[in-house]
Amino acid sequence: MNQVEEESLYHSLEEEAIDVDCLLVEPRSDQVSVSSVWSFEEDNIGRCIKTEDASYNLGVSDSNINLEGVDTTKLHALDEVGVEENLLTANGISPCDDYLIDIGYVDHGACIDYVTNETLHVGNTSSETGFPMFRNNKGSFGIQNSLTDSIPESECQSYFLGNIFRTNSKSVDKFEDFSKSFIDDEEEEEDNEQRNLPLQFAQTGMELTPFRQDLIPNSPQDHNVNGSGITHKRSRKPTKRYIDESSNQSLKNCKKRKEPSSSSISKVKTSTVRRVKSQNEVKPKEITPFSEISFGKAIQVPFISQCPTESQKTTPPPPTMMENVIERCSSGSEDDDSETTMRSMTGGSQRKLHRLWTVSEVKKLIDGVAHFGVGKWTHIKKLLFSSSVHRTPVDLKDKWRNLLKASRALKGSRIEDEQKRSQPWRPLPKSILCRVRELASTYPYPREGNSKILKSKYPNVPHVSFSEGIKGNKVPVV
DNA sequence: GTTAGGG
DNA sequence: CCCTAAC
């Protein structure tokens, strides 16, 4: 292809890209946008985009949508059947209620997915479609249920067991805990926030980004009309943190616009995020003229350069939501009777949920220390705290440290009854503290009176009383 | 990846 | 609970 041809092609592509961009930034005009997209694609299939791409952007993974048999019927069905029916969950919750009100474009994609994919099955849905709302909590879970309506229940269960608890290889009991925690979980407000995610997500245009990417740089022969055998990596839904940061970002941008001199697109540094490992890279974004000054819309992914030579950066996939899911799943289990949900919002970075240590947890920890010794936090975690996911080995270590402190304090002031008054914040039974003290003498915490405390004293001591019998395997020979 | 220790 | 150095 010579250069002239290339240029003309790029030029036309550029125009069409602009059109699409207009579509993309108007997520609320539901019917129009969807049908327009299809007609657009119908017209330009030869050059610009292949069916797979379109379905990709609409959330259809294994698309039955052909251009010839264009889906007027399907789209009709979409309108007539009623999306809510399709998405109604097994437990009666319709997760799309909220979505459908607000989202429009993205949701239509999702709905098309359901309507057209007659051969949809769980594995496909989960692993390949990457349906943006899937990895969420309740809502997405419900969606998943809806997808599996026609599927044997065992299959669904096996799916969840296989995927959610893949690493831990839990029993079905865990699954029950898991699902229970979805049903009667405690944090309503977080749920609400999460439900709002797709709205913002749609408005940011994040999900729509690949559409334009597919549109621009590829040469015609790259567009496989059949779209067979091409797997796309799909952009994921941004995490809550991402949304927060983006919101802050957009607020900043809005402020800058209001301020007198807003001539240049200032490089707004991302608000200081303490945990850098969540690579939510928020790039400075240009506010498109279409965007309202609202949270989500202000941070739409800009259609930066329509020049095809400049490769557009893909928006970084936000970190997985699995962590959240797992945390939720564990929250229903065992001893989380008293669990405070203090969230300190320090500048956008969220602290981990502060969960008070229950007595049973402390007992387990002490047991573990008695069995494995101090410092074997991962062993203790794996064996005794495997069910409570939110307790990390570091947590165990910290707790043990605090217990030691407490036990020393107890030793100092020998007034046991006044425990409640002197230490109202620690309603630990004195028996436990006594045990901690005993263990502390036998298993001296590293560097904390390490050398002072009886190095010579071999731990054949009476600390066994708590859990009947140490198996004698790991006695710390000092 | 784990642990210790300071914050 | 977070962070980080040290291992």
PDB file of C-alpha atoms (C1' of nucleotides) in Angstrom, chain A residues 377-378 397 401 446-447, chain B residues 2-7:
ATOM      1  CA  TRP A 377       3.220 -16.967  61.552  1.00  0.00           C
ATOM      2  CA  THR A 378       2.590 -18.396  58.161  1.00  0.00           C
ATOM      3  CA  LYS A 397       2.512 -11.292  64.482  1.00  0.00           C
ATOM      4  CA  ARG A 401       3.118  -8.558  69.990  1.00  0.00           C
ATOM      5  CA  PRO A 446      12.544 -12.047  69.076  1.00  0.00           C
ATOM      6  CA  ARG A 447      14.505  -9.153  70.320  1.00  0.00           C
TER       7      ARG A 447
ATOM      8  C1'  DT B   2       8.448 -14.144  55.456  1.00  0.00           C
ATOM      9  C1'  DT B   3       9.521 -11.929  59.458  1.00  0.00           C
ATOM     10  C1'  DA B   4      10.689  -8.135  62.648  1.00  0.00           C
ATOM     11  C1'  DG B   5      10.067  -3.830  64.094  1.00  0.00           C
ATOM     12  C1'  DG B   6       8.879   1.067  63.911  1.00  0.00           C
ATOM     13  C1'  DG B   7       5.104   4.083  63.031  1.00  0.00           C
TER      14       DG B   7
END
